[in-house]
GROMACS .gro file of C-alpha atoms in nm:
model
  345
    1MET     CA    1  -0.740   0.791   1.306
    2TYR     CA    2  -0.617   0.855   0.956
    3VAL     CA    3  -0.892   0.669   0.782
    4ARG     CA    4  -1.156   0.864   0.970
    5THR     CA    5  -1.008   1.199   0.860
    6VAL     CA    6  -1.049   1.148   0.488
    7ALA     CA    7  -1.393   1.301   0.445
    8ALA     CA    8  -1.291   1.611   0.645
    9ALA     CA    9  -0.977   1.645   0.446
   10ALA     CA   10  -1.172   1.622   0.114
   11ALA     CA   11  -1.427   1.886   0.234
   12VAL     CA   12  -1.145   2.127   0.317
   13LEU     CA   13  -0.999   2.080  -0.040
   14GLY     CA   14  -1.339   2.109  -0.206
   15ILE     CA   15  -1.346   1.742  -0.330
   16THR     CA   16  -1.685   1.554  -0.346
   17LEU     CA   17  -1.626   1.207  -0.233
   18CYS     CA   18  -1.780   0.955  -0.473
   19ALA     CA   19  -1.788   0.575  -0.499
   20LEU     CA   20  -1.447   0.511  -0.659
   21GLY     CA   21  -1.571   0.547  -1.007
   22GLY     CA   22  -1.923   0.448  -0.945
   23PRO     CA   23  -2.232   0.579  -1.134
   24ALA     CA   24  -2.264   0.951  -1.102
   25GLY     CA   25  -2.551   1.049  -0.876
   26ALA     CA   26  -2.586   0.702  -0.718
   27THR     CA   27  -2.801   0.723  -0.410
   28ARG     CA   28  -2.774   0.531  -0.080
   29ALA     CA   29  -3.055   0.275  -0.058
   30ALA     CA   30  -3.230   0.185   0.272
   31HIS     CA   31  -3.138  -0.157   0.389
   32PRO     CA   32  -3.123  -0.364   0.709
   33ALA     CA   33  -2.808  -0.434   0.905
   34PRO     CA   34  -2.545  -0.626   0.714
   35ALA     CA   35  -2.517  -1.002   0.769
   36ARG     CA   36  -2.219  -1.130   0.962
   37SER     CA   37  -1.888  -1.193   0.788
   38ALA     CA   38  -1.873  -1.502   0.570
   39GLY     CA   39  -1.594  -1.642   0.786
   40PRO     CA   40  -1.324  -1.865   0.674
   41PRO     CA   41  -1.282  -1.985   0.313
   42ALA     CA   42  -1.494  -2.273   0.222
   43GLU     CA   43  -1.313  -2.408  -0.073
   44PRO     CA   44  -1.047  -2.687  -0.027
   45GLY     CA   45  -0.721  -2.524  -0.095
   46ALA     CA   46  -0.844  -2.167  -0.018
   47ARG     CA   47  -0.535  -2.169   0.215
   48THR     CA   48  -0.357  -2.220  -0.105
   49ALA     CA   49  -0.002  -2.264   0.019
   50ARG     CA   50  -0.089  -2.560   0.232
   51GLY     CA   51  -0.286  -2.887   0.184
   52PRO     CA   52  -0.615  -2.903   0.366
   53ALA     CA   53  -0.550  -3.225   0.553
   54THR     CA   54  -0.171  -3.283   0.609
   55GLY     CA   55  -0.036  -2.926   0.589
   56ALA     CA   56   0.214  -3.042   0.330
   57ALA     CA   57   0.322  -2.785   0.075
   58VAL     CA   58   0.110  -2.782  -0.241
   59ARG     CA   59   0.288  -2.676  -0.563
   60PRO     CA   60   0.049  -2.596  -0.859
   61ALA     CA   61   0.192  -2.675  -1.206
   62ALA     CA   62   0.207  -2.308  -1.273
   63LEU     CA   63   0.477  -2.277  -0.986
   64ARG     CA   64   0.683  -2.572  -1.071
   65GLY     CA   65   1.027  -2.541  -1.233
   66SER     CA   66   1.206  -2.208  -1.264
   67ALA     CA   67   1.155  -1.917  -1.023
   68GLY     CA   68   0.930  -1.751  -1.278
   69ARG     CA   69   1.060  -1.406  -1.286
   70ALA     CA   70   0.803  -1.143  -1.407
   71ALA     CA   71   0.793  -1.107  -1.782
   72ALA     CA   72   0.906  -0.766  -1.926
   73PRO     CA   73   0.633  -0.507  -1.912
   74ARG     CA   74   0.451  -0.406  -2.228
   75SER     CA   75   0.594  -0.097  -2.401
   76ALA     CA   76   0.305   0.095  -2.295
   77PRO     CA   77   0.174  -0.079  -1.975
   78LEU     CA   78  -0.196  -0.052  -1.898
   79ALA     CA   79  -0.298   0.175  -1.619
   80GLY     CA   80  -0.499  -0.103  -1.440
   81PRO     CA   81  -0.713  -0.056  -1.138
   82ARG     CA   82  -0.532   0.141  -0.879
   83PRO     CA   83  -0.582   0.218  -0.500
   84GLY     CA   84  -0.865   0.472  -0.430
   85LEU     CA   85  -0.884   0.826  -0.324
   86PHE     CA   86  -0.584   0.948  -0.099
   87GLY     CA   87  -0.416   0.601  -0.164
   88LEU     CA   88  -0.677   0.420   0.045
   89PRO     CA   89  -0.831   0.092  -0.048
   90VAL     CA   90  -1.063   0.038  -0.338
   91VAL     CA   91  -1.391  -0.125  -0.223
   92TYR     CA   92  -1.522  -0.422  -0.400
   93ALA     CA   93  -1.887  -0.552  -0.358
   94HIS     CA   94  -1.848  -0.923  -0.288
   95ARG     CA   95  -2.109  -1.105  -0.504
   96GLY     CA   96  -2.272  -0.771  -0.532
   97ALA     CA   97  -2.414  -0.599  -0.216
   98SER     CA   98  -2.464  -0.954  -0.076
   99ALA     CA   99  -2.521  -0.856   0.284
  100TYR     CA  100  -2.851  -0.699   0.170
  101ALA     CA  101  -2.957  -0.894  -0.146
  102PRO     CA  102  -2.918  -1.259  -0.260
  103GLU     CA  103  -2.554  -1.308  -0.372
  104ASN     CA  104  -2.447  -1.314  -0.739
  105THR     CA  105  -2.805  -1.213  -0.858
  106LEU     CA  106  -2.880  -0.915  -1.069
  107ALA     CA  107  -3.061  -0.769  -0.773
  108SER     CA  108  -2.733  -0.785  -0.577
  109ILE     CA  109  -2.528  -0.601  -0.839
  110ASP     CA  110  -2.808  -0.341  -0.899
  111LEU     CA  111  -2.811  -0.265  -0.528
  112ALA     CA  112  -2.438  -0.225  -0.531
  113ALA     CA  113  -2.468   0.024  -0.806
  114ARG     CA  114  -2.747   0.215  -0.620
  115LEU     CA  115  -2.534   0.229  -0.317
  116GLY     CA  116  -2.265   0.384  -0.532
  117PHE     CA  117  -2.009   0.101  -0.594
  118ASP     CA  118  -1.888   0.025  -0.942
  119TRP     CA  119  -1.663  -0.276  -0.858
  120VAL     CA  120  -1.855  -0.601  -0.813
  121GLU     CA  121  -1.704  -0.945  -0.762
  122ASN     CA  122  -1.866  -1.267  -0.894
  123ASP     CA  123  -1.812  -1.649  -0.944
  124VAL     CA  124  -1.837  -1.822  -1.281
  125GLN     CA  125  -1.914  -2.194  -1.329
  126ARG     CA  126  -2.049  -2.403  -1.618
  127THR     CA  127  -2.380  -2.593  -1.683
  128LYS     CA  128  -2.421  -2.938  -1.823
  129ASP     CA  129  -2.489  -2.804  -2.164
  130GLY     CA  130  -2.186  -2.561  -2.160
  131VAL     CA  131  -2.349  -2.228  -2.057
  132LEU     CA  132  -2.150  -2.008  -1.811
  133VAL     CA  133  -2.349  -1.911  -1.501
  134VAL     CA  134  -2.285  -1.687  -1.206
  135ILE     CA  135  -2.305  -1.882  -0.884
  136HIS     CA  136  -2.056  -1.947  -0.599
  137ASP     CA  137  -2.125  -2.302  -0.475
  138ASP     CA  138  -2.074  -2.593  -0.695
  139THR     CA  139  -2.416  -2.730  -0.599
  140LEU     CA  140  -2.749  -2.552  -0.621
  141LYS     CA  141  -2.856  -2.650  -0.264
  142ARG     CA  142  -2.782  -2.340  -0.060
  143THR     CA  143  -2.896  -2.047  -0.282
  144THR     CA  144  -3.174  -2.198  -0.495
  145ASP     CA  145  -3.484  -2.429  -0.454
  146ALA     CA  146  -3.332  -2.696  -0.659
  147ARG     CA  147  -3.416  -2.961  -0.396
  148THR     CA  148  -3.789  -2.870  -0.421
  149VAL     CA  149  -3.803  -2.843  -0.800
  150PHE     CA  150  -3.577  -3.135  -0.872
  151PRO     CA  151  -3.609  -3.365  -0.564
  152ASN     CA  152  -3.458  -3.667  -0.734
  153ARG     CA  153  -3.133  -3.491  -0.860
  154SER     CA  154  -2.917  -3.504  -0.546
  155PRO     CA  155  -2.645  -3.372  -0.493
  156TRP     CA  156  -2.766  -3.086  -0.731
  157ARG     CA  157  -2.429  -3.005  -0.886
  158VAL     CA  158  -2.431  -2.714  -1.107
  159LYS     CA  159  -2.256  -2.918  -1.386
  160ASP     CA  160  -2.532  -3.180  -1.378
  161PHE     CA  161  -2.806  -2.935  -1.483
  162THR     CA  162  -2.878  -2.756  -1.805
  163ALA     CA  163  -2.906  -2.375  -1.830
  164ALA     CA  164  -3.283  -2.408  -1.895
  165GLU     CA  165  -3.325  -2.618  -1.572
  166ILE     CA  166  -3.128  -2.369  -1.367
  167ALA     CA  167  -3.324  -2.087  -1.507
  168ARG     CA  168  -3.634  -2.236  -1.351
  169LEU     CA  169  -3.493  -2.204  -1.001
  170ASP     CA  170  -3.567  -1.938  -0.748
  171ALA     CA  171  -3.239  -1.789  -0.630
  172GLY     CA  172  -3.388  -1.526  -0.391
  173SER     CA  173  -3.641  -1.666  -0.150
  174TRP     CA  174  -3.364  -1.832   0.056
  175PHE     CA  175  -3.229  -1.488   0.143
  176ARG     CA  176  -3.564  -1.297   0.199
  177PRO     CA  177  -3.916  -1.333   0.076
  178GLU     CA  178  -3.911  -0.998  -0.123
  179PHE     CA  179  -3.643  -1.153  -0.342
  180ALA     CA  180  -3.862  -1.437  -0.455
  181GLY     CA  181  -3.819  -1.504  -0.812
  182ALA     CA  182  -3.456  -1.386  -0.855
  183ARG     CA  183  -3.275  -1.619  -1.089
  184VAL     CA  184  -2.916  -1.747  -1.127
  185PRO     CA  185  -2.786  -1.530  -1.408
  186THR     CA  186  -2.592  -1.652  -1.709
  187LEU     CA  187  -2.251  -1.478  -1.743
  188ALA     CA  188  -2.392  -1.308  -2.057
  189GLU     CA  189  -2.689  -1.167  -1.852
  190TYR     CA  190  -2.452  -1.061  -1.577
  191LEU     CA  191  -2.202  -0.883  -1.802
  192ASP     CA  192  -2.480  -0.693  -1.978
  193ARG     CA  193  -2.616  -0.566  -1.638
  194VAL     CA  194  -2.271  -0.465  -1.511
  195GLN     CA  195  -2.221  -0.274  -1.839
  196ARG     CA  196  -2.558  -0.107  -1.807
  197ASN     CA  197  -2.461  -0.009  -1.450
  198GLN     CA  198  -2.139   0.129  -1.572
  199GLY     CA  199  -1.963  -0.098  -1.348
  200ARG     CA  200  -1.638  -0.290  -1.325
  201LEU     CA  201  -1.585  -0.659  -1.262
  202LEU     CA  202  -1.360  -0.871  -1.047
  203LEU     CA  203  -1.445  -1.214  -1.201
  204GLU     CA  204  -1.355  -1.533  -1.028
  205VAL     CA  205  -1.297  -1.854  -1.222
  206LYS     CA  206  -1.458  -2.091  -0.974
  207LYS     CA  207  -1.335  -2.448  -0.925
  208PRO     CA  208  -1.189  -2.463  -1.280
  209GLU     CA  209  -1.078  -2.822  -1.214
  210LEU     CA  210  -1.447  -2.918  -1.251
  211TYR     CA  211  -1.479  -2.746  -1.587
  212PRO     CA  212  -1.188  -2.818  -1.826
  213GLY     CA  213  -1.139  -2.535  -2.073
  214ILE     CA  214  -1.360  -2.290  -1.877
  215GLU     CA  215  -1.078  -2.012  -1.884
  216ARG     CA  216  -1.074  -1.995  -2.262
  217GLN     CA  217  -1.460  -2.004  -2.276
  218ILE     CA  218  -1.493  -1.719  -2.022
  219LEU     CA  219  -1.248  -1.516  -2.228
  220GLU     CA  220  -1.447  -1.590  -2.545
  221GLN     CA  221  -1.764  -1.474  -2.355
  222LEU     CA  222  -1.595  -1.161  -2.233
  223ASP     CA  223  -1.481  -1.088  -2.585
  224ARG     CA  224  -1.828  -1.126  -2.735
  225ALA     CA  225  -1.971  -0.896  -2.474
  226GLY     CA  226  -1.714  -0.618  -2.547
  227TRP     CA  227  -1.521  -0.666  -2.226
  228LEU     CA  228  -1.176  -0.724  -2.388
  229ASP     CA  229  -1.134  -0.390  -2.560
  230ASP     CA  230  -0.863  -0.163  -2.434
  231ARG     CA  231  -1.099   0.046  -2.205
  232HIS     CA  232  -1.233  -0.255  -2.017
  233VAL     CA  233  -0.888  -0.437  -1.994
  234ALA     CA  234  -0.716  -0.113  -1.875
  235SER     CA  235  -0.940  -0.031  -1.582
  236ARG     CA  236  -1.266  -0.235  -1.568
  237LEU     CA  237  -1.178  -0.595  -1.540
  238VAL     CA  238  -0.970  -0.831  -1.317
  239VAL     CA  239  -0.973  -1.212  -1.337
  240GLN     CA  240  -0.890  -1.422  -1.029
  241SER     CA  241  -0.898  -1.783  -0.906
  242PHE     CA  242  -0.791  -2.004  -0.625
  243SER     CA  243  -0.614  -2.211  -0.885
  244ALA     CA  244  -0.262  -2.084  -0.973
  245ASP     CA  245  -0.278  -2.305  -1.278
  246SER     CA  246  -0.599  -2.118  -1.389
  247VAL     CA  247  -0.456  -1.774  -1.326
  248ALA     CA  248  -0.151  -1.868  -1.517
  249LEU     CA  249  -0.350  -1.988  -1.811
  250VAL     CA  250  -0.556  -1.674  -1.832
  251HIS     CA  251  -0.231  -1.481  -1.826
  252SER     CA  252  -0.090  -1.680  -2.103
  253LEU     CA  253  -0.409  -1.653  -2.319
  254ARG     CA  254  -0.446  -1.273  -2.251
  255PRO     CA  255  -0.126  -1.131  -2.115
  256ASP     CA  256  -0.275  -0.784  -2.117
  257LEU     CA  257  -0.538  -0.869  -1.855
  258VAL     CA  258  -0.495  -0.788  -1.487
  259THR     CA  259  -0.501  -1.118  -1.290
  260ALA     CA  260  -0.516  -1.206  -0.928
  261PHE     CA  261  -0.435  -1.526  -0.728
  262LEU     CA  262  -0.674  -1.597  -0.437
  263GLY     CA  263  -0.472  -1.709  -0.133
  264ALA     CA  264  -0.188  -1.629   0.101
  265PRO     CA  265   0.126  -1.797  -0.029
  266PRO     CA  266   0.435  -1.799   0.210
  267GLU     CA  267   0.685  -1.522   0.154
  268ASP     CA  268   0.944  -1.743  -0.011
  269GLU     CA  269   0.681  -1.851  -0.267
  270LEU     CA  270   0.558  -1.503  -0.369
  271GLU     CA  271   0.804  -1.436  -0.643
  272ARG     CA  272   0.682  -1.736  -0.844
  273TYR     CA  273   0.333  -1.595  -0.855
  274ALA     CA  274   0.464  -1.264  -0.989
  275ALA     CA  275   0.539  -1.427  -1.324
  276PHE     CA  276   0.156  -1.446  -1.403
  277SER     CA  277  -0.037  -1.252  -1.128
  278ASP     CA  278  -0.066  -0.882  -1.073
  279ARG     CA  279  -0.222  -0.931  -0.732
  280ILE     CA  280  -0.232  -1.175  -0.441
  281ASN     CA  281  -0.580  -1.163  -0.284
  282PRO     CA  282  -0.583  -1.341   0.057
  283TRP     CA  283  -0.828  -1.405   0.344
  284PHE     CA  284  -0.773  -1.129   0.586
  285ARG     CA  285  -0.703  -1.368   0.884
  286GLU     CA  286  -0.396  -1.505   0.699
  287ILE     CA  287  -0.195  -1.182   0.654
  288SER     CA  288   0.013  -0.926   0.829
  289ALA     CA  289   0.153  -0.580   0.742
  290GLU     CA  290   0.490  -0.751   0.678
  291TRP     CA  291   0.334  -0.998   0.434
  292VAL     CA  292   0.155  -0.724   0.252
  293ALA     CA  293   0.498  -0.533   0.223
  294ASP     CA  294   0.655  -0.841   0.084
  295VAL     CA  295   0.396  -0.856  -0.185
  296HIS     CA  296   0.423  -0.486  -0.267
  297ALA     CA  297   0.797  -0.527  -0.302
  298LEU     CA  298   0.756  -0.746  -0.611
  299ARG     CA  299   0.657  -0.655  -0.956
  300GLY     CA  300   0.397  -0.853  -1.154
  301PRO     CA  301   0.381  -0.938  -1.514
  302HIS     CA  302   0.304  -0.587  -1.617
  303GLY     CA  303   0.607  -0.444  -1.444
  304ARG     CA  304   0.409  -0.270  -1.167
  305PRO     CA  305   0.430  -0.335  -0.795
  306MET     CA  306   0.202  -0.630  -0.689
  307GLU     CA  307  -0.123  -0.548  -0.504
  308VAL     CA  308  -0.321  -0.711  -0.228
  309ASP     CA  309  -0.696  -0.710  -0.216
  310THR     CA  310  -0.828  -0.876   0.105
  311TRP     CA  311  -1.157  -1.061   0.173
  312ILE     CA  312  -1.417  -1.088   0.326
  313VAL     CA  313  -1.421  -0.782   0.558
  314ASP     CA  314  -1.760  -0.663   0.679
  315ASP     CA  315  -1.708  -0.474   1.008
  316PRO     CA  316  -1.535  -0.144   1.099
  317GLU     CA  317  -1.273  -0.305   1.329
  318THR     CA  318  -1.142  -0.549   1.068
  319THR     CA  319  -1.156  -0.272   0.801
  320GLU     CA  320  -0.930  -0.046   1.011
  321ARG     CA  321  -0.687  -0.331   1.071
  322VAL     CA  322  -0.643  -0.424   0.704
  323VAL     CA  323  -0.610  -0.059   0.610
  324GLU     CA  324  -0.324  -0.027   0.868
  325MET     CA  325  -0.160  -0.329   0.694
  326GLY     CA  326  -0.157  -0.139   0.374
  327VAL     CA  327  -0.396  -0.340   0.146
  328ASP     CA  328  -0.490  -0.200  -0.183
  329GLY     CA  329  -0.850  -0.321  -0.189
  330ILE     CA  330  -1.111  -0.464   0.044
  331ILE     CA  331  -1.372  -0.726  -0.085
  332THR     CA  332  -1.680  -0.709   0.131
  333ASN     CA  333  -2.041  -0.811   0.158
  334ALA     CA  334  -2.121  -0.477   0.314
  335PRO     CA  335  -1.950  -0.221   0.097
  336ASP     CA  336  -2.123   0.073   0.257
  337VAL     CA  337  -1.992  -0.032   0.605
  338VAL     CA  338  -1.639  -0.041   0.462
  339ARG     CA  339  -1.671   0.279   0.279
  340GLN     CA  340  -1.806   0.451   0.589
  341THR     CA  341  -1.512   0.331   0.794
  342VAL     CA  342  -1.242   0.409   0.530
  343TYR     CA  343  -1.386   0.722   0.368
  344GLY     CA  344  -1.612   0.867   0.634
  345TYR     CA  345  -1.935   0.874   0.434
   0.00000   0.00000   0.00000
């Protein structure tokens, strides 16, 4: 199969395959077998084109009104992240190397870097006292010991705890004992570590409806950390969300940023998203080769063909299937499994 011949072709050409821009000399760490795929999207509205109960069409405010043709490209459009070697998909470490380390922790992104992956994906929410933290769920129950430390604080919502309280929690023991003591990082800590790892970031604005104004706050944090300079904006940062309104707001605040909408809108809605989103990033079960081609046929707000990064793909068979569909990126808990399948090493 084509994807299995890449390593051989590179050897013939004298090309050393590396981790799509990852740290030079990164070594493959020993690890157990990857966890099973995370399965269907957990967020209400992750199947964004349809309502979760009735199946009625959902039209975010960003999509109402005119068809929303893409804005004219900048006079010198940014290069932006592009497909990987030989035009094959870029591999994104979902919440870090989360098949092998507790998700969204510094340990997980450090492991992704050691495995040779520079692109990591994360989720950003906000504490009671206004600090941005990196955590997926809107409660602390699944990935910390909040129920033990704060037994009377049910339902343990992130937004009901201060940053100092969350910093007390163990975010590693639930995964494996050797990760005991891992913490929920602040976004500032996370950005510093990704930068130290010479990494790139696919940042998700998680459940923005719970945190009014979080988009502007995230951009301010990125700016303070040096992530909105030309180099980062051109090739090291993508901002995405399940909320079309949130993606549209980020685009309006920083039109130079690469943005992505999480979901799989029907073909007749895609053109509207092209007004504010460079990518459509769907769950792999919701797409086909024809749908991917429809996305590619449109140009996003920077005047480039729109791209598709699909999630969450953790096994060789699904990897081969989405590569054949023509996706531009694969978001995975087990990036080494996907890399082996696609790039042969």
